[in-house]
PDB file of C-alpha atoms in Angstrom:
ATOM      1  CA  MET A   1       0.000   0.000   0.000  1.00 49.00           C
ATOM      2  CA  ALA A   2       2.952   2.319   0.657  1.00 47.00           C
ATOM      3  CA  ASP A   3       3.905   2.178  -3.021  1.00 50.00           C
ATOM      4  CA  GLU A   4       0.517   3.504  -4.260  1.00 49.00           C
ATOM      5  CA  PRO A   5       1.217   7.226  -3.613  1.00 51.00           C
ATOM      6  CA  ALA A   6       4.539   6.858  -5.418  1.00 49.00           C
ATOM      7  CA  ALA A   7       2.817   5.219  -8.400  1.00 49.00           C
ATOM      8  CA  GLY A   8       0.171   7.940  -8.464  1.00 49.00           C
ATOM      9  CA  SER A   9       2.831  10.617  -8.321  1.00 53.00           C
ATOM     10  CA  SER A  10       4.644   8.950 -11.221  1.00 56.00           C
ATOM     11  CA  ARG A  11       1.470   8.906 -13.316  1.00 55.00           C
ATOM     12  CA  GLN A  12       0.818  12.573 -12.575  1.00 57.00           C
ATOM     13  CA  SER A  13       4.378  13.448 -13.531  1.00 59.00           C
ATOM     14  CA  SER A  14       4.031  11.466 -16.779  1.00 59.00           C
ATOM     15  CA  GLY A  15       0.732  13.207 -17.545  1.00 54.00           C
ATOM     16  CA  LYS A  16       2.299  16.616 -16.999  1.00 57.00           C
ATOM     17  CA  ARG A  17       5.146  15.771 -19.368  1.00 63.00           C
ATOM     18  CA  GLU A  18       2.681  14.612 -22.068  1.00 60.00           C
ATOM     19  CA  ARG A  19       0.639  17.796 -21.704  1.00 56.00           C
ATOM     20  CA  ALA A  20       3.801  19.881 -21.905  1.00 57.00           C
ATOM     21  CA  VAL A  21       4.860  18.077 -25.094  1.00 52.00           C
ATOM     22  CA  LEU A  22       1.376  18.577 -26.560  1.00 50.00           C
ATOM     23  CA  VAL A  23       1.400  22.300 -25.719  1.00 48.00           C
ATOM     24  CA  LYS A  24       4.835  22.713 -27.306  1.00 57.00           C
ATOM     25  CA  ARG A  25       3.666  20.894 -30.425  1.00 59.00           C
ATOM     26  CA  VAL A  26       0.546  23.074 -30.713  1.00 45.00           C
ATOM     27  CA  LEU A  27       2.534  26.263 -30.173  1.00 49.00           C
ATOM     28  CA  LYS A  28       4.812  25.299 -33.069  1.00 56.00           C
ATOM     29  CA  GLU A  29       1.878  25.211 -35.518  1.00 55.00           C
ATOM     30  CA  PRO A  30       1.963  28.251 -37.918  1.00 57.00           C
ATOM     31  CA  LEU A  31      -1.823  28.545 -37.780  1.00 53.00           C
ATOM     32  CA  VAL A  32      -1.715  29.032 -34.003  1.00 52.00           C
ATOM     33  CA  HIS A  33       0.953  31.717 -34.412  1.00 54.00           C
ATOM     34  CA  PHE A  34      -1.210  33.484 -36.960  1.00 55.00           C
ATOM     35  CA  LEU A  35      -4.363  33.356 -34.831  1.00 58.00           C
ATOM     36  CA  LEU A  36      -2.518  34.734 -31.810  1.00 56.00           C
ATOM     37  CA  LEU A  37      -1.037  37.448 -34.010  1.00 56.00           C
ATOM     38  CA  ALA A  38      -4.420  38.307 -35.481  1.00 55.00           C
ATOM     39  CA  LEU A  39      -6.019  38.486 -32.030  1.00 58.00           C
ATOM     40  CA  LEU A  40      -3.279  40.809 -30.781  1.00 56.00           C
ATOM     41  CA  ILE A  41      -3.704  43.147 -33.751  1.00 54.00           C
ATOM     42  CA  PHE A  42      -7.466  42.933 -33.479  1.00 54.00           C
ATOM     43  CA  ALA A  43      -7.226  43.768 -29.762  1.00 56.00           C
ATOM     44  CA  GLY A  44      -4.938  46.688 -30.584  1.00 54.00           C
ATOM     45  CA  TYR A  45      -7.518  48.173 -32.919  1.00 52.00           C
ATOM     46  CA  GLY A  46     -10.114  47.640 -30.198  1.00 52.00           C
ATOM     47  CA  LEU A  47      -8.044  49.611 -27.685  1.00 46.00           C
ATOM     48  CA  LEU A  48      -7.604  52.450 -30.138  1.00 45.00           C
ATOM     49  CA  GLY A  49     -11.325  52.723 -30.712  1.00 47.00           C
ATOM     50  CA  ALA A  50     -13.328  50.680 -28.245  1.00 44.00           C
ATOM     51  CA  ASP A  51     -16.618  52.275 -29.235  1.00 48.00           C
ATOM     52  CA  ALA A  52     -16.028  52.080 -32.992  1.00 43.00           C
ATOM     53  CA  GLU A  53     -18.584  49.313 -33.534  1.00 46.00           C
ATOM     54  CA  ASP A  54     -21.327  51.515 -32.098  1.00 46.00           C
ATOM     55  CA  ALA A  55     -20.438  54.495 -34.315  1.00 48.00           C
ATOM     56  CA  PRO A  56     -22.620  55.154 -37.389  1.00 52.00           C
ATOM     57  CA  ASP A  57     -19.610  55.047 -39.692  1.00 75.00           C
ATOM     58  CA  SER A  58     -17.799  52.162 -38.024  1.00 83.00           C
ATOM     59  CA  ILE A  59     -15.479  49.879 -39.949  1.00 84.00           C
ATOM     60  CA  VAL A  60     -15.029  46.379 -38.556  1.00 87.00           C
ATOM     61  CA  ILE A  61     -12.253  44.157 -39.888  1.00 87.00           C
ATOM     62  CA  THR A  62     -13.363  40.758 -38.675  1.00 89.00           C
ATOM     63  CA  VAL A  63     -11.136  37.826 -37.737  1.00 88.00           C
ATOM     64  CA  PRO A  64     -12.328  35.819 -40.817  1.00 88.00           C
ATOM     65  CA  LYS A  65     -11.370  38.797 -43.002  1.00 88.00           C
ATOM     66  CA  ILE A  66      -7.922  38.941 -41.387  1.00 90.00           C
ATOM     67  CA  GLU A  67      -7.535  35.203 -41.977  1.00 90.00           C
ATOM     68  CA  GLN A  68      -8.435  35.711 -45.639  1.00 90.00           C
ATOM     69  CA  ILE A  69      -5.904  38.541 -45.990  1.00 90.00           C
ATOM     70  CA  ALA A  70      -3.175  36.420 -44.401  1.00 91.00           C
ATOM     71  CA  THR A  71      -4.070  33.388 -46.526  1.00 91.00           C
ATOM     72  CA  VAL A  72      -3.740  35.388 -49.751  1.00 92.00           C
ATOM     73  CA  PHE A  73      -0.375  36.706 -48.579  1.00 92.00           C
ATOM     74  CA  THR A  74       0.791  33.197 -47.660  1.00 92.00           C
ATOM     75  CA  LYS A  75      -0.217  31.748 -51.037  1.00 92.00           C
ATOM     76  CA  THR A  76       1.515  34.603 -52.851  1.00 91.00           C
ATOM     77  CA  TRP A  77       4.782  34.643 -50.907  1.00 93.00           C
ATOM     78  CA  GLN A  78       4.849  31.024 -49.689  1.00 92.00           C
ATOM     79  CA  ARG A  79       5.145  32.143 -46.047  1.00 92.00           C
ATOM     80  CA  PRO A  80       2.867  33.689 -43.446  1.00 92.00           C
ATOM     81  CA  PRO A  81       3.061  37.476 -42.938  1.00 92.00           C
ATOM     82  CA  THR A  82       4.996  38.998 -40.065  1.00 92.00           C
ATOM     83  CA  ALA A  83       3.184  41.070 -37.452  1.00 89.00           C
ATOM     84  CA  GLU A  84       4.261  44.271 -39.188  1.00 90.00           C
ATOM     85  CA  GLU A  85       3.220  42.996 -42.625  1.00 91.00           C
ATOM     86  CA  LEU A  86      -0.148  41.823 -41.366  1.00 90.00           C
ATOM     87  CA  LYS A  87      -0.806  45.179 -39.704  1.00 89.00           C
ATOM     88  CA  GLY A  88       0.117  46.921 -42.963  1.00 90.00           C
ATOM     89  CA  LEU A  89      -2.318  44.707 -44.881  1.00 91.00           C
ATOM     90  CA  ILE A  90      -5.092  45.435 -42.389  1.00 90.00           C
ATOM     91  CA  ASP A  91      -4.344  49.171 -42.537  1.00 89.00           C
ATOM     92  CA  ASP A  92      -4.613  49.004 -46.314  1.00 89.00           C
ATOM     93  CA  GLN A  93      -7.952  47.208 -46.027  1.00 88.00           C
ATOM     94  CA  VAL A  94      -9.234  49.982 -43.740  1.00 88.00           C
ATOM     95  CA  LYS A  95      -7.963  52.625 -46.164  1.00 88.00           C
ATOM     96  CA  GLU A  96      -9.676  50.893 -49.082  1.00 87.00           C
ATOM     97  CA  GLU A  97     -12.965  50.698 -47.214  1.00 85.00           C
ATOM     98  CA  ILE A  98     -12.835  54.393 -46.274  1.00 86.00           C
ATOM     99  CA  LEU A  99     -11.974  55.506 -49.824  1.00 85.00           C
ATOM    100  CA  VAL A 100     -14.665  53.300 -51.372  1.00 85.00           C
ATOM    101  CA  ARG A 101     -17.275  54.733 -49.017  1.00 85.00           C
ATOM    102  CA  GLN A 102     -16.105  58.256 -49.829  1.00 86.00           C
ATOM    103  CA  ALA A 103     -16.320  57.517 -53.564  1.00 84.00           C
ATOM    104  CA  LEU A 104     -19.860  56.192 -53.132  1.00 83.00           C
ATOM    105  CA  GLU A 105     -20.848  59.311 -51.160  1.00 84.00           C
ATOM    106  CA  LEU A 106     -19.555  61.437 -54.038  1.00 83.00           C
ATOM    107  CA  LYS A 107     -21.473  59.148 -56.467  1.00 83.00           C
ATOM    108  CA  LEU A 108     -18.279  58.454 -58.402  1.00 82.00           C
ATOM    109  CA  ASP A 109     -19.710  55.073 -59.349  1.00 80.00           C
ATOM    110  CA  LYS A 110     -22.542  56.715 -61.295  1.00 82.00           C
ATOM    111  CA  ASP A 111     -22.350  56.167 -65.075  1.00 79.00           C
ATOM    112  CA  ASP A 112     -18.952  54.457 -64.757  1.00 83.00           C
ATOM    113  CA  THR A 113     -18.829  51.808 -67.482  1.00 86.00           C
ATOM    114  CA  VAL A 114     -16.180  49.689 -65.772  1.00 87.00           C
ATOM    115  CA  ILE A 115     -18.040  49.590 -62.463  1.00 84.00           C
ATOM    116  CA  ARG A 116     -21.382  48.891 -64.126  1.00 85.00           C
ATOM    117  CA  ARG A 117     -19.861  46.027 -66.118  1.00 88.00           C
ATOM    118  CA  ARG A 118     -18.246  44.588 -63.004  1.00 87.00           C
ATOM    119  CA  LEU A 119     -21.515  44.711 -61.052  1.00 84.00           C
ATOM    120  CA  ARG A 120     -23.312  42.984 -63.903  1.00 85.00           C
ATOM    121  CA  GLN A 121     -20.628  40.285 -63.959  1.00 86.00           C
ATOM    122  CA  LYS A 122     -21.052  39.704 -60.232  1.00 85.00           C
ATOM    123  CA  ILE A 123     -24.786  39.086 -60.647  1.00 82.00           C
ATOM    124  CA  GLU A 124     -24.077  36.753 -63.564  1.00 82.00           C
ATOM    125  CA  PHE A 125     -21.490  34.916 -61.444  1.00 82.00           C
ATOM    126  CA  LEU A 126     -24.129  34.392 -58.761  1.00 81.00           C
ATOM    127  CA  ASN A 127     -26.470  32.893 -61.351  1.00 76.00           C
ATOM    128  CA  ALA A 128     -23.665  30.716 -62.689  1.00 77.00           C
ATOM    129  CA  ALA A 129     -22.829  29.462 -59.197  1.00 78.00           C
ATOM    130  CA  ASP A 130     -26.463  28.477 -58.622  1.00 75.00           C
ATOM    131  CA  ALA A 131     -26.510  26.595 -61.925  1.00 75.00           C
ATOM    132  CA  GLU A 132     -23.216  24.844 -61.138  1.00 74.00           C
ATOM    133  CA  ALA A 133     -24.773  23.533 -57.931  1.00 77.00           C
ATOM    134  CA  LEU A 134     -27.459  21.693 -59.894  1.00 77.00           C
ATOM    135  CA  THR A 135     -26.898  18.029 -60.738  1.00 83.00           C
ATOM    136  CA  ALA A 136     -28.661  16.436 -63.697  1.00 85.00           C
ATOM    137  CA  THR A 137     -29.966  12.893 -63.671  1.00 89.00           C
ATOM    138  CA  ASP A 138     -29.104  10.547 -66.534  1.00 88.00           C
ATOM    139  CA  ALA A 139     -32.702  10.863 -67.740  1.00 91.00           C
ATOM    140  CA  GLU A 140     -32.363  14.672 -67.913  1.00 90.00           C
ATOM    141  CA  LEU A 141     -29.035  14.436 -69.737  1.00 91.00           C
ATOM    142  CA  ASP A 142     -30.403  11.893 -72.201  1.00 90.00           C
ATOM    143  CA  ALA A 143     -33.406  14.137 -72.914  1.00 92.00           C
ATOM    144  CA  PHE A 144     -31.069  17.114 -73.389  1.00 91.00           C
ATOM    145  CA  LEU A 145     -28.891  15.113 -75.792  1.00 90.00           C
ATOM    146  CA  LYS A 146     -31.903  14.069 -77.862  1.00 90.00           C
ATOM    147  CA  ALA A 147     -33.204  17.648 -77.948  1.00 91.00           C
ATOM    148  CA  ASN A 148     -29.827  19.049 -79.116  1.00 90.00           C
ATOM    149  CA  PRO A 149     -28.237  16.416 -81.367  1.00 88.00           C
ATOM    150  CA  ALA A 150     -26.454  18.955 -83.586  1.00 86.00           C
ATOM    151  CA  VAL A 151     -24.417  20.213 -80.623  1.00 88.00           C
ATOM    152  CA  PHE A 152     -22.892  16.780 -80.010  1.00 89.00           C
ATOM    153  CA  GLU A 153     -22.835  15.264 -83.499  1.00 87.00           C
ATOM    154  CA  ILE A 154     -19.473  13.868 -84.579  1.00 86.00           C
ATOM    155  CA  ASP A 155     -18.568  15.304 -87.960  1.00 86.00           C
ATOM    156  CA  PRO A 156     -18.505  13.017 -91.023  1.00 89.00           C
ATOM    157  CA  MET A 157     -14.963  12.078 -92.081  1.00 91.00           C
ATOM    158  CA  LEU A 158     -13.405  11.431 -95.474  1.00 91.00           C
ATOM    159  CA  SER A 159     -10.103  10.245 -96.862  1.00 92.00           C
ATOM    160  CA  PHE A 160      -9.318  10.771-100.532  1.00 93.00           C
ATOM    161  CA  GLN A 161      -6.723  10.920-103.300  1.00 91.00           C
ATOM    162  CA  GLN A 162      -6.530  13.965-105.517  1.00 91.00           C
ATOM    163  CA  ILE A 163      -4.992  15.210-108.731  1.00 87.00           C
ATOM    164  CA  VAL A 164      -4.759  18.995-108.871  1.00 88.00           C
ATOM    165  CA  LEU A 165      -4.856  21.114-112.016  1.00 88.00           C
ATOM    166  CA  ASP A 166      -3.633  24.703-111.611  1.00 86.00           C
ATOM    167  CA  GLY A 167      -6.138  27.275-112.889  1.00 80.00           C
ATOM    168  CA  GLN A 168      -3.527  29.806-114.054  1.00 81.00           C
ATOM    169  CA  ARG A 169      -1.581  27.207-115.997  1.00 83.00           C
ATOM    170  CA  HIS A 170      -4.558  25.705-117.836  1.00 82.00           C
ATOM    171  CA  GLY A 171      -6.720  28.796-118.218  1.00 82.00           C
ATOM    172  CA  GLU A 172     -10.004  28.285-120.037  1.00 82.00           C
ATOM    173  CA  ALA A 173      -8.966  24.772-121.073  1.00 83.00           C
ATOM    174  CA  ILE A 174      -8.893  23.511-117.504  1.00 86.00           C
ATOM    175  CA  GLU A 175     -12.267  21.745-117.628  1.00 86.00           C
ATOM    176  CA  GLN A 176     -11.404  20.040-120.899  1.00 86.00           C
ATOM    177  CA  ASN A 177      -7.961  18.977-119.642  1.00 87.00           C
ATOM    178  CA  ALA A 178      -9.449  17.643-116.408  1.00 87.00           C
ATOM    179  CA  ALA A 179     -11.986  15.593-118.386  1.00 88.00           C
ATOM    180  CA  ALA A 180      -9.172  14.118-120.475  1.00 87.00           C
ATOM    181  CA  ILE A 181      -7.182  13.097-117.384  1.00 86.00           C
ATOM    182  CA  LEU A 182     -10.312  11.596-115.818  1.00 87.00           C
ATOM    183  CA  GLU A 183     -10.830   9.493-118.937  1.00 86.00           C
ATOM    184  CA  VAL A 184      -7.269   8.157-118.612  1.00 85.00           C
ATOM    185  CA  LEU A 185      -7.838   7.269-114.972  1.00 86.00           C
ATOM    186  CA  LEU A 186     -11.071   5.428-115.718  1.00 86.00           C
ATOM    187  CA  SER A 187      -9.789   3.573-118.768  1.00 83.00           C
ATOM    188  CA  GLN A 188      -6.323   2.791-117.422  1.00 83.00           C
ATOM    189  CA  PRO A 189      -6.601   1.778-113.731  1.00 81.00           C
ATOM    190  CA  ALA A 190      -2.840   1.154-113.575  1.00 81.00           C
ATOM    191  CA  ALA A 191      -2.011   4.754-114.516  1.00 81.00           C
ATOM    192  CA  ASP A 192       0.063   6.639-111.939  1.00 84.00           C
ATOM    193  CA  PRO A 193      -2.040   9.577-110.642  1.00 84.00           C
ATOM    194  CA  ALA A 194       1.099  11.483-109.627  1.00 80.00           C
ATOM    195  CA  SER A 195       2.164  11.734-113.278  1.00 81.00           C
ATOM    196  CA  LEU A 196      -1.124  13.188-114.506  1.00 84.00           C
ATOM    197  CA  GLY A 197      -1.606  16.422-112.565  1.00 81.00           C
ATOM    198  CA  ASP A 198       0.330  19.601-111.840  1.00 82.00           C
ATOM    199  CA  ALA A 199       2.942  20.022-109.119  1.00 82.00           C
ATOM    200  CA  SER A 200       1.227  21.265-105.963  1.00 82.00           C
ATOM    201  CA  LEU A 201       1.880  21.823-102.281  1.00 84.00           C
ATOM    202  CA  LEU A 202      -1.396  20.038-101.586  1.00 86.00           C
ATOM    203  CA  PRO A 203      -0.990  16.414-100.495  1.00 89.00           C
ATOM    204  CA  PRO A 204      -1.813  13.764-103.142  1.00 89.00           C
ATOM    205  CA  GLU A 205      -3.627  11.808-100.418  1.00 90.00           C
ATOM    206  CA  LEU A 206      -5.541  13.075 -97.414  1.00 90.00           C
ATOM    207  CA  PRO A 207      -6.094  10.696 -94.458  1.00 92.00           C
ATOM    208  CA  LEU A 208      -9.421  10.548 -92.647  1.00 91.00           C
ATOM    209  CA  THR A 209     -10.311  14.183 -92.016  1.00 89.00           C
ATOM    210  CA  SER A 210     -13.486  15.787 -90.753  1.00 89.00           C
ATOM    211  CA  LYS A 211     -15.760  17.328 -93.331  1.00 89.00           C
ATOM    212  CA  THR A 212     -15.577  20.635 -91.459  1.00 88.00           C
ATOM    213  CA  SER A 213     -11.777  20.700 -91.680  1.00 90.00           C
ATOM    214  CA  ILE A 214     -11.902  19.852 -95.393  1.00 90.00           C
ATOM    215  CA  GLY A 215     -14.347  22.708 -95.883  1.00 89.00           C
ATOM    216  CA  LYS A 216     -12.024  25.129 -94.078  1.00 90.00           C
ATOM    217  CA  THR A 217      -9.092  24.163 -96.336  1.00 88.00           C
ATOM    218  CA  PHE A 218     -10.764  23.712 -99.710  1.00 89.00           C
ATOM    219  CA  GLY A 219     -14.088  25.509 -99.289  1.00 89.00           C
ATOM    220  CA  ALA A 220     -17.551  24.421 -98.125  1.00 89.00           C
ATOM    221  CA  ASP A 221     -18.749  23.739-101.689  1.00 89.00           C
ATOM    222  CA  PHE A 222     -15.769  21.444-102.258  1.00 90.00           C
ATOM    223  CA  ALA A 223     -16.614  19.445 -99.124  1.00 90.00           C
ATOM    224  CA  GLU A 224     -20.247  19.133-100.194  1.00 89.00           C
ATOM    225  CA  GLU A 225     -19.224  17.839-103.615  1.00 89.00           C
ATOM    226  CA  LEU A 226     -17.057  15.159-102.018  1.00 90.00           C
ATOM    227  CA  ASP A 227     -20.167  13.841-100.272  1.00 87.00           C
ATOM    228  CA  LYS A 228     -21.646  13.016-103.681  1.00 87.00           C
ATOM    229  CA  ILE A 229     -18.673  11.003-104.947  1.00 89.00           C
ATOM    230  CA  PRO A 230     -18.902   7.204-104.534  1.00 90.00           C
ATOM    231  CA  VAL A 231     -16.085   5.476-102.665  1.00 90.00           C
ATOM    232  CA  GLY A 232     -13.306   3.928-104.753  1.00 89.00           C
ATOM    233  CA  ARG A 233     -13.968   5.656-108.099  1.00 89.00           C
ATOM    234  CA  TRP A 234     -12.262   8.667-109.668  1.00 91.00           C
ATOM    235  CA  ALA A 235     -14.628  11.589-110.274  1.00 89.00           C
ATOM    236  CA  GLY A 236     -14.595  15.318-110.920  1.00 80.00           C
ATOM    237  CA  PRO A 237     -13.434  17.834-111.649  1.00 89.00           C
ATOM    238  CA  VAL A 238     -14.303  19.496-108.323  1.00 90.00           C
ATOM    239  CA  LYS A 239     -13.655  23.224-108.106  1.00 89.00           C
ATOM    240  CA  SER A 240     -11.745  24.968-105.319  1.00 88.00           C
ATOM    241  CA  ALA A 241      -9.677  28.111-104.861  1.00 86.00           C
ATOM    242  CA  PHE A 242      -6.615  26.034-105.812  1.00 89.00           C
ATOM    243  CA  GLY A 243      -7.948  25.016-109.220  1.00 87.00           C
ATOM    244  CA  ARG A 244      -9.682  21.812-110.298  1.00 89.00           C
ATOM    245  CA  HIS A 245      -9.411  18.472-108.512  1.00 91.00           C
ATOM    246  CA  LEU A 246      -9.967  14.937-109.695  1.00 90.00           C
ATOM    247  CA  ILE A 247     -10.994  13.005-106.600  1.00 90.00           C
ATOM    248  CA  ARG A 248     -11.036   9.375-105.533  1.00 90.00           C
ATOM    249  CA  VAL A 249     -12.708   8.951-102.128  1.00 92.00           C
ATOM    250  CA  THR A 250     -11.008   6.043-100.360  1.00 92.00           C
ATOM    251  CA  GLU A 251     -13.057   5.963 -97.154  1.00 91.00           C
ATOM    252  CA  ARG A 252     -16.132   7.655 -95.770  1.00 91.00           C
ATOM    253  CA  VAL A 253     -17.242   7.608 -92.120  1.00 89.00           C
ATOM    254  CA  PRO A 254     -20.713   9.073 -91.679  1.00 87.00           C
ATOM    255  CA  GLY A 255     -21.424  11.549 -88.923  1.00 87.00           C
ATOM    256  CA  HIS A 256     -23.393  10.380 -85.902  1.00 86.00           C
ATOM    257  CA  VAL A 257     -24.558  11.396 -82.452  1.00 87.00           C
ATOM    258  CA  PRO A 258     -22.717   9.344 -79.796  1.00 88.00           C
ATOM    259  CA  ALA A 259     -24.515   7.583 -76.974  1.00 88.00           C
ATOM    260  CA  LEU A 260     -24.764   9.400 -73.653  1.00 90.00           C
ATOM    261  CA  ASN A 261     -22.208   7.151 -71.946  1.00 87.00           C
ATOM    262  CA  GLU A 262     -19.598   8.181 -74.549  1.00 87.00           C
ATOM    263  CA  ILE A 263     -19.953  11.943 -74.030  1.00 89.00           C
ATOM    264  CA  ARG A 264     -21.583  12.272 -70.627  1.00 90.00           C
ATOM    265  CA  ASP A 265     -19.205  15.001 -69.394  1.00 90.00           C
ATOM    266  CA  ALA A 266     -19.765  17.125 -72.502  1.00 92.00           C
ATOM    267  CA  VAL A 267     -23.537  16.757 -72.245  1.00 92.00           C
ATOM    268  CA  ALA A 268     -23.461  17.608 -68.519  1.00 91.00           C
ATOM    269  CA  ARG A 269     -21.389  20.715 -69.253  1.00 90.00           C
ATOM    270  CA  GLU A 270     -23.804  21.947 -71.937  1.00 91.00           C
ATOM    271  CA  TRP A 271     -26.797  21.082 -69.731  1.00 91.00           C
ATOM    272  CA  THR A 272     -25.335  23.254 -66.965  1.00 88.00           C
ATOM    273  CA  ASN A 273     -24.744  26.114 -69.426  1.00 88.00           C
ATOM    274  CA  ALA A 274     -28.327  25.852 -70.612  1.00 90.00           C
ATOM    275  CA  LYS A 275     -29.614  25.839 -67.025  1.00 88.00           C
ATOM    276  CA  ARG A 276     -27.509  28.901 -66.235  1.00 87.00           C
ATOM    277  CA  LYS A 277     -28.997  30.764 -69.212  1.00 89.00           C
ATOM    278  CA  GLU A 278     -32.492  29.635 -68.224  1.00 88.00           C
ATOM    279  CA  LEU A 279     -31.931  30.802 -64.645  1.00 86.00           C
ATOM    280  CA  GLU A 280     -30.590  34.152 -65.815  1.00 87.00           C
ATOM    281  CA  ASP A 281     -33.595  34.676 -68.081  1.00 88.00           C
ATOM    282  CA  GLN A 282     -36.062  33.760 -65.327  1.00 88.00           C
ATOM    283  CA  ARG A 283     -34.494  36.076 -62.770  1.00 86.00           C
ATOM    284  CA  PHE A 284     -34.173  38.907 -65.255  1.00 85.00           C
ATOM    285  CA  ALA A 285     -37.834  38.545 -66.228  1.00 88.00           C
ATOM    286  CA  VAL A 286     -38.798  38.946 -62.556  1.00 87.00           C
ATOM    287  CA  LEU A 287     -36.580  42.019 -62.194  1.00 83.00           C
ATOM    288  CA  LEU A 288     -37.860  43.529 -65.440  1.00 83.00           C
ATOM    289  CA  LYS A 289     -41.427  43.566 -64.077  1.00 88.00           C
ATOM    290  CA  ARG A 290     -40.309  46.086 -61.445  1.00 88.00           C
ATOM    291  CA  TYR A 291     -39.458  48.678 -64.084  1.00 80.00           C
ATOM    292  CA  VAL A 292     -41.154  50.695 -66.784  1.00 84.00           C
ATOM    293  CA  VAL A 293     -38.731  50.850 -69.698  1.00 78.00           C
ATOM    294  CA  ARG A 294     -38.991  53.757 -72.099  1.00 81.00           C
ATOM    295  CA  ILE A 295     -36.608  53.915 -75.058  1.00 74.00           C
ATOM    296  CA  GLU A 296     -36.481  57.368 -76.579  1.00 77.00           C
ATOM    297  CA  SER A 297     -35.956  57.844 -80.277  1.00 74.00           C
ATOM    298  CA  PRO A 298     -33.123  60.103 -81.416  1.00 73.00           C
ATOM    299  CA  THR A 299     -34.279  63.638 -82.169  1.00 69.00           C
ATOM    300  CA  GLY A 300     -35.761  63.804 -85.632  1.00 54.00           C
ATOM    301  CA  ALA A 301     -35.452  60.082 -86.274  1.00 50.00           C
ATOM    302  CA  GLY A 302     -38.105  58.857 -88.628  1.00 49.00           C
ATOM    303  CA  ALA A 303     -39.457  62.342 -89.178  1.00 47.00           C
ATOM    304  CA  GLY A 304     -40.576  63.143 -92.684  1.00 49.00           C
ATOM    305  CA  PRO A 305     -39.433  66.128 -94.738  1.00 46.00           C
TER     306      PRO A 305
END
């Protein structure tokens, strides 16, 4: 029984050591340093103006705001601010608040295009955030996909061989010369296409390429004409800005709308955009009812002689 007090004393001593280690560990945390620093600065401002919160024109820099200021500094400089730096940042925040209030009192924001545009953007950001929070079901996404197939359609693709005839070189005889080359190609399948046309920077063969890309290079009419040419047979001439082309389509992959599971992310993104626009329109319609809009005509506009 005599050993029990000694054992209890040993446990108490061990507990004190553990608590001391824990306190030291906590005090080493940067976040704790920052919070203590913020509280000291906050208390300092309180001593300078203890009744500021009750004043009509009070400015309160809250602890969460100080944390935000310090976090931005830390992310920018990869270290927490010193006491002096943090006080300077808070002083600047106070200065900004005072100057903004003074500018508003002087109505400096009135008819300022930059400010008006920024305020509009903020409202639109709020609408966008609300739309981003929405989550569509698969049934809603599938219905959206079926209602907007053109948005998600995969472009038709073509690969083809070509023989190019330069318009400046052949002049008015270009159609006749193209017809003669086409006749050679059809009657002599072993003929080398490379020996029948003009030298050109255009490739003699084009691998599978989207119809849209072909249209951008050769012209929309050219791409449409290629759609009419059967696979595996020389045809033409097809006109483009480069001259005349004899074409042999080697492969054609028709366009199609993929299944939802293939493009779910893209459909979800467009669904969210559509919901954002719908939400904006609904909220604007409500706001519009609060106003009477009168659009004045310019002086003398539409007046007769």
